Amino acid sequence: MTPLRDTAAVTQTGVAFSDGLQQQPGDGRSELWHFDGRLDDGTSIGIAFCLVGTDPDDPERYRTVVNVMLTDADGDNVVHFTAGSIRADTVSSDQCDLLFGANHVRGDLSTYDLHVESEDGSLVVDLHYTALTQPWLPGGTGGITLDDNTHFADLIIARCSITGTLTRNGSPTAVTGEGYHDHQWFDTDPMDTWHHWLLAHLYTDDATVVVYDLVANAAHGHVHTTWLGVFGRDGSLLHDGHDRVASSAETVTDDSSGKEYPKRITYTGNDPADEIVVSLDWAQTLVNEDLYAAASRTGGPDTELGGASRAEYDRRGIQPTYARYVARGAVHLSHEQGIIDGVGEAICELNYPGGEPASW
């Protein structure tokens, strides 16, 4: 695919500001800037810059966490959570421009440069992302409103080329690959709002597909919202399925948590203008964390994944788990510009804080 080099054309979509700080953290409000990559050497990496609240002793400082999850080609995992705090004025409201201590990222919807290092120095990540698809606010706004005090929004750049360097234990390696960026912001803690959510991005030769499948918790009536976006070979948005999507799944029981996970899930669009079917078959587990079970032993850090003590989870009525996996994906899209059929690899993330069984 050809990078979208014309930054001016990209930002004319009116979404450039959506990659900057959207709200002041605190009182359950938070936001994160997420970068994902599948590298040509078989390494999978996920990085999230998270604003998780204000400092109790200094409201002019924000508490932060930088999450790094790396799975190499042999299936070995490296997970780092780096907590800290920053001055409030070090996060731009105009674009993605974050300085979280030694970690930083800056981008303009067309290109991004990020540097992340673990506290012990065993891992240093320097990556350059170049957008291959236009930025997308699903449904035109990128937002979901469940009630007057509960909102969620997301800006998505579904596919990027990646170049850069991974340095592990002092040994640098040049890397290339493809990846994903999004910026999410919340009025309430997502662990207390959603029963589960699945994010997937599928890359084929002729298309890029994003699925965001969110199910609210019982307090919000288990409202089910699915975003389904398809981008063409030139990076333009061909299909914006916003809550016009049906799903069906074959499930498998997770050994640790006993929860039903989607072994195969199929999404079918209900848009009369387009015929679309997307399927995802779980093929390789990259990370599978039962945070609720782990909390009984260790408590847990204050991270994007929601680490806390078992008593705190019980008080909130949640039993969080997290899985990151590779799926074999397929897409069929018939629309006014023609027909796209493709297969490829998808990276999927499943956050599942709900304790009661999911309805897939």
Coordinates of C-alpha atoms in Angstrom, one line a residue:
M1 CA 0.0 0.0 0.0
T2 CA 1.1 3.6 -0.7
P3 CA 1.6 5.8 2.4
L4 CA -0.7 8.8 2.7
R5 CA 2.0 11.4 2.3
D6 CA -0.2 14.5 1.8
T7 CA -0.6 15.5 5.5
A8 CA -2.7 18.6 4.5
A9 CA -5.2 16.4 2.7
V10 CA -5.4 14.1 5.7
T11 CA -6.0 16.8 8.3
Q12 CA -8.7 18.5 6.1
T13 CA -10.9 15.7 7.3
G14 CA -11.3 17.8 10.5
V15 CA -10.1 15.1 12.9
A16 CA -6.5 16.3 13.5
F17 CA -7.5 17.7 16.9
S18 CA -8.9 14.3 17.9
D19 CA -5.4 12.9 18.4
G20 CA -4.7 15.5 21.1
L21 CA -5.7 15.6 24.8
Q22 CA -9.5 15.6 24.9
Q23 CA -10.3 16.0 28.6
Q24 CA -8.7 16.5 32.0
P25 CA -8.1 13.2 33.7
G26 CA -9.7 12.4 37.0
D27 CA -13.0 11.3 38.4
G28 CA -12.9 8.1 36.3
R29 CA -12.0 10.0 33.1
S30 CA -9.0 8.6 31.3
E31 CA -7.5 8.3 27.8
L32 CA -4.8 6.4 26.0
W33 CA -2.8 6.5 22.8
H34 CA -2.3 2.9 21.5
F35 CA 0.3 1.7 19.0
D36 CA 0.3 -1.9 17.7
G37 CA 2.7 -3.7 15.5
R38 CA 3.2 -7.0 13.7
L39 CA 6.9 -7.0 12.6
D40 CA 8.3 -8.9 9.7
D41 CA 10.5 -11.1 11.9
G42 CA 7.4 -12.4 13.7
T43 CA 7.5 -10.1 16.7
S44 CA 4.2 -8.6 17.9
I45 CA 4.3 -5.5 20.0
G46 CA 1.6 -3.4 21.7
I47 CA 2.3 0.0 23.4
A48 CA -0.1 2.2 25.2
F49 CA 0.5 5.7 26.6
C50 CA -2.2 6.0 29.4
L51 CA -3.4 9.0 31.4
V52 CA -5.0 7.4 34.4
G53 CA -5.8 10.4 36.7
T54 CA -4.4 13.3 38.6
D55 CA -1.8 13.2 41.4
P56 CA -3.7 13.3 44.7
D57 CA -1.2 15.7 46.1
D58 CA -0.8 17.9 43.0
P59 CA -3.7 18.3 40.5
E60 CA -1.4 20.0 38.1
R61 CA 0.3 16.7 37.5
Y62 CA -1.1 13.7 35.7
R63 CA -0.5 10.1 36.7
T64 CA 0.7 8.0 33.7
V65 CA 1.3 4.4 32.7
V66 CA 3.2 3.2 29.7
N67 CA 2.4 -0.4 28.8
V68 CA 4.6 -2.5 26.6
M69 CA 3.6 -6.1 25.5
L70 CA 6.1 -7.8 23.2
T71 CA 5.8 -11.4 22.0
D72 CA 8.7 -12.6 19.8
A73 CA 8.5 -15.2 17.0
D74 CA 9.1 -18.0 19.5
G75 CA 6.1 -17.0 21.6
D76 CA 8.2 -15.6 24.5
N77 CA 6.6 -12.6 26.2
V78 CA 8.0 -9.4 27.6
V79 CA 5.6 -7.3 29.5
H80 CA 6.6 -3.9 31.1
F81 CA 4.4 -1.4 33.0
T82 CA 6.1 1.9 33.7
A83 CA 4.2 4.2 36.0
G84 CA 5.0 7.9 36.6
S85 CA 3.6 11.4 36.5
I86 CA 4.0 14.4 34.2
R87 CA 3.2 18.1 34.2
A88 CA -0.2 18.9 32.8
D89 CA 1.2 21.1 30.1
T90 CA 3.3 18.3 28.5
V91 CA 0.4 16.8 26.7
S92 CA -0.7 18.7 23.6
S93 CA -4.4 19.3 22.9
D94 CA -3.7 20.0 19.2
Q95 CA -2.1 16.6 18.1
C96 CA -0.5 13.5 19.5
D97 CA 2.5 15.0 21.4
L98 CA 3.2 13.2 24.6
L99 CA 6.2 13.3 27.0
F100 CA 5.9 10.7 29.7
G101 CA 9.2 10.9 31.4
A102 CA 11.8 9.0 29.2
N103 CA 9.0 7.9 26.9
H104 CA 7.6 10.0 24.2
V105 CA 5.5 10.0 21.0
R106 CA 4.7 12.7 18.5
G107 CA 2.6 12.5 15.3
D108 CA 0.3 14.4 13.0
L109 CA -2.1 11.7 11.6
S110 CA 0.4 11.1 8.8
T111 CA 3.6 10.0 10.6
Y112 CA 4.5 9.2 14.2
D113 CA 7.8 8.7 16.0
L114 CA 7.8 7.0 19.4
H115 CA 10.5 6.1 22.0
V116 CA 9.8 3.8 24.9
E117 CA 12.2 2.2 27.4
S118 CA 11.7 -0.1 30.3
E119 CA 12.7 1.1 33.8
D120 CA 15.4 -1.5 34.0
G121 CA 16.8 -0.6 30.5
S122 CA 16.3 -4.2 29.1
L123 CA 14.0 -3.0 26.3
V124 CA 14.2 0.2 24.2
V125 CA 11.8 0.8 21.4
D126 CA 12.3 3.4 18.6
L127 CA 9.6 3.2 15.9
H128 CA 8.4 5.3 13.0
Y129 CA 4.8 4.9 11.8
T130 CA 3.6 6.1 8.4
A131 CA -0.1 6.1 7.8
L132 CA -1.4 3.9 5.0
T133 CA -5.1 4.6 5.7
Q134 CA -7.0 7.8 6.3
P135 CA -7.9 8.6 9.9
W136 CA -11.4 7.3 10.9
L137 CA -13.9 8.5 13.5
P138 CA -16.4 5.6 13.3
G139 CA -19.9 6.7 12.5
G140 CA -18.5 10.2 11.7
T141 CA -18.1 11.1 15.4
G142 CA -16.1 8.2 16.8
G143 CA -18.3 8.3 19.9
I144 CA -20.7 6.1 21.9
T145 CA -23.0 7.6 24.6
L146 CA -24.6 5.2 27.1
D147 CA -26.0 7.8 29.4
D148 CA -25.5 11.4 30.4
N149 CA -22.3 10.6 32.3
T150 CA -20.9 7.7 30.2
H151 CA -19.2 8.3 26.9
F152 CA -16.5 6.6 24.9
A153 CA -14.7 7.8 21.8
D154 CA -12.0 6.7 19.5
L155 CA -9.9 8.0 16.6
I156 CA -8.4 5.2 14.5
I157 CA -5.6 5.0 12.0
A158 CA -6.1 1.4 10.9
R159 CA -2.9 0.7 9.0
C160 CA 0.6 2.1 9.1
S161 CA 4.0 1.0 7.9
I162 CA 6.7 0.6 10.6
T163 CA 10.4 1.0 10.6
G164 CA 12.7 1.4 13.5
T165 CA 14.9 -0.4 16.1
L166 CA 14.2 -2.8 19.0
T167 CA 17.0 -2.9 21.5
R168 CA 16.9 -5.9 23.9
N169 CA 19.6 -6.2 26.6
G170 CA 21.8 -3.7 24.8
S171 CA 21.5 -5.4 21.4
P172 CA 19.8 -3.3 18.7
T173 CA 17.9 -4.9 15.8
A174 CA 16.5 -3.0 12.8
V175 CA 12.8 -3.9 12.3
T176 CA 10.1 -3.4 9.7
G177 CA 6.4 -4.2 9.6
E178 CA 2.9 -2.9 9.8
G179 CA 0.7 -1.7 12.6
Y180 CA -2.2 0.3 14.0
H181 CA -2.8 3.5 16.0
D182 CA -5.8 4.7 17.9
H183 CA -6.6 7.3 20.6
Q184 CA -9.3 6.4 23.1
W185 CA -10.9 8.6 25.7
F186 CA -13.5 7.7 28.4
D187 CA -15.8 9.6 30.8
T188 CA -15.8 6.5 33.1
D189 CA -13.4 3.7 33.9
P190 CA -14.1 1.2 31.0
M191 CA -13.8 -1.7 33.5
D192 CA -16.9 -0.3 35.2
T193 CA -18.7 0.4 32.0
W194 CA -18.2 -2.5 29.6
H195 CA -18.8 -6.2 30.1
H196 CA -16.2 -7.0 27.3
W197 CA -14.8 -5.5 24.2
L198 CA -12.9 -6.9 21.2
L199 CA -10.7 -4.9 18.9
A200 CA -9.3 -6.5 15.7
H201 CA -7.5 -5.2 12.7
L202 CA -7.2 -7.4 9.6
Y203 CA -4.7 -6.7 6.8
T204 CA -5.1 -8.2 3.3
D205 CA -3.5 -7.3 0.0
D206 CA -6.4 -5.2 -1.1
A207 CA -8.1 -4.1 2.1
T208 CA -7.7 -3.1 5.7
V209 CA -10.5 -4.0 8.2
V210 CA -11.1 -2.8 11.7
V211 CA -13.7 -4.3 14.1
Y212 CA -14.5 -2.8 17.4
D213 CA -17.1 -4.9 19.2
L214 CA -18.3 -3.5 22.6
V215 CA -20.8 -4.9 25.0
A216 CA -21.9 -2.7 28.0
N217 CA -22.3 -4.2 31.4
A218 CA -25.6 -5.1 33.1
A219 CA -25.9 -1.6 34.6
H220 CA -26.0 -0.2 31.1
G221 CA -28.4 -2.9 29.8
H222 CA -25.7 -5.0 27.9
V223 CA -26.0 -2.5 25.0
H224 CA -24.1 -4.0 22.0
T225 CA -22.3 -1.6 19.6
T226 CA -20.1 -2.8 16.7
W227 CA -17.9 -0.6 14.5
L228 CA -16.8 -2.2 11.2
G229 CA -14.6 -0.2 8.9
V230 CA -13.1 -1.3 5.6
F231 CA -10.4 0.7 3.8
G232 CA -9.3 0.2 0.2
R233 CA -5.9 -0.4 -1.3
D234 CA -5.3 3.4 -1.5
G235 CA -6.2 3.8 2.1
S236 CA -9.6 5.5 1.6
L237 CA -12.6 4.5 3.7
L238 CA -15.0 2.2 1.7
H239 CA -17.4 1.1 4.4
D240 CA -18.3 2.7 7.7
G241 CA -20.6 0.2 9.5
H242 CA -21.6 1.9 12.7
D243 CA -23.9 -0.3 14.7
R244 CA -25.3 -1.9 11.6
V245 CA -23.6 -5.2 12.2
A246 CA -24.7 -8.7 13.3
S247 CA -22.3 -11.2 14.8
S248 CA -22.2 -14.9 15.5
A249 CA -19.5 -17.0 17.3
E250 CA -18.2 -20.4 18.1
T251 CA -16.7 -20.3 21.5
V252 CA -14.1 -22.1 23.6
T253 CA -13.7 -22.1 27.4
D254 CA -10.6 -20.4 28.8
D255 CA -8.8 -22.7 31.1
S256 CA -8.0 -20.1 33.8
S257 CA -11.1 -18.0 34.0
G258 CA -13.8 -20.4 32.7
K259 CA -15.0 -17.6 30.4
E260 CA -16.2 -18.3 26.9
Y261 CA -13.8 -16.8 24.3
P262 CA -14.6 -16.5 20.6
K263 CA -12.7 -19.3 18.8
R264 CA -14.4 -18.1 15.6
I265 CA -16.5 -15.0 15.2
T266 CA -18.2 -13.7 12.1
Y267 CA -19.6 -10.2 11.5
T268 CA -22.2 -9.5 8.8
G269 CA -23.2 -6.0 7.8
N270 CA -26.8 -4.8 7.7
D271 CA -26.1 -1.8 5.5
P272 CA -28.4 -2.1 2.4
A273 CA -25.8 -0.3 0.3
D274 CA -23.0 -2.9 0.9
E275 CA -22.7 -6.6 1.3
I276 CA -20.0 -7.3 3.9
V277 CA -18.8 -10.4 5.9
V278 CA -15.7 -10.5 8.1
S279 CA -14.6 -13.6 9.9
L280 CA -11.8 -14.1 12.5
D281 CA -10.5 -17.5 13.6
W282 CA -8.3 -17.5 16.7
A283 CA -5.0 -19.0 15.6
Q284 CA -2.2 -18.0 18.0
T285 CA -2.3 -16.7 21.6
L286 CA 0.1 -13.9 22.2
V287 CA -0.9 -12.9 25.7
N288 CA -3.5 -14.4 28.0
E289 CA -3.8 -12.8 31.4
D290 CA -6.4 -13.7 34.1
L291 CA -6.0 -10.5 36.1
Y292 CA -8.6 -11.5 38.6
A293 CA -6.8 -14.8 39.5
A294 CA -3.4 -13.0 39.6
A295 CA -4.8 -10.4 42.0
S296 CA -5.3 -13.0 44.7
R297 CA -1.5 -13.4 44.8
T298 CA 0.0 -10.1 43.9
G299 CA -2.6 -7.3 43.8
G300 CA -1.7 -5.6 40.6
P301 CA -0.2 -2.3 39.2
D302 CA -2.4 0.6 38.1
T303 CA -2.3 -0.1 34.4
E304 CA -4.4 0.1 31.3
L305 CA -5.4 -3.5 31.9
G306 CA -7.0 -2.6 35.2
G307 CA -4.7 -4.2 37.8
A308 CA -6.0 -4.0 41.4
S309 CA -6.4 -6.1 44.5
R310 CA -8.9 -9.0 44.6
A311 CA -10.9 -7.1 47.2
E312 CA -11.2 -4.1 44.9
Y313 CA -12.3 -6.2 42.0
D314 CA -15.0 -7.8 44.2
R315 CA -16.2 -4.5 45.4
R316 CA -16.6 -3.3 41.8
G317 CA -18.2 -6.6 40.7
I318 CA -15.7 -7.4 38.0
Q319 CA -13.4 -10.3 37.1
P320 CA -11.1 -8.9 34.5
T321 CA -9.2 -10.9 31.9
Y322 CA -7.2 -9.9 28.9
A323 CA -6.1 -11.7 25.8
R324 CA -4.1 -10.7 22.7
Y325 CA -4.0 -13.1 19.8
V326 CA -3.4 -13.6 16.1
A327 CA -6.4 -14.6 14.0
R328 CA -6.8 -15.9 10.5
G329 CA -9.1 -13.3 8.9
A330 CA -11.2 -13.0 5.8
V331 CA -13.3 -10.2 4.3
H332 CA -15.9 -10.0 1.6
L333 CA -17.2 -6.6 0.5
S334 CA -19.5 -5.9 -2.4
H335 CA -20.1 -2.2 -2.9
E336 CA -20.6 0.4 -5.6
Q337 CA -16.9 0.4 -6.5
G338 CA -16.7 -3.3 -6.9
I339 CA -16.0 -6.5 -5.0
I340 CA -13.2 -7.2 -2.5
D341 CA -12.4 -10.7 -1.3
G342 CA -9.3 -11.2 0.8
V343 CA -7.6 -13.2 3.5
G344 CA -4.9 -12.2 5.9
E345 CA -3.6 -12.0 9.5
A346 CA -5.5 -10.1 12.2
I347 CA -4.2 -8.9 15.5
C348 CA -7.0 -9.1 18.2
E349 CA -7.3 -7.8 21.7
L350 CA -10.0 -9.0 24.1
N351 CA -10.7 -7.1 27.3
Y352 CA -13.2 -8.9 29.4
P353 CA -13.9 -7.4 32.9
G354 CA -17.4 -8.9 33.2
G355 CA -18.0 -11.7 35.7
E356 CA -21.2 -13.1 34.2
P357 CA -21.1 -15.0 30.9
A358 CA -20.8 -13.1 27.6
S359 CA -23.4 -13.2 24.9
W360 CA -21.4 -13.4 21.7

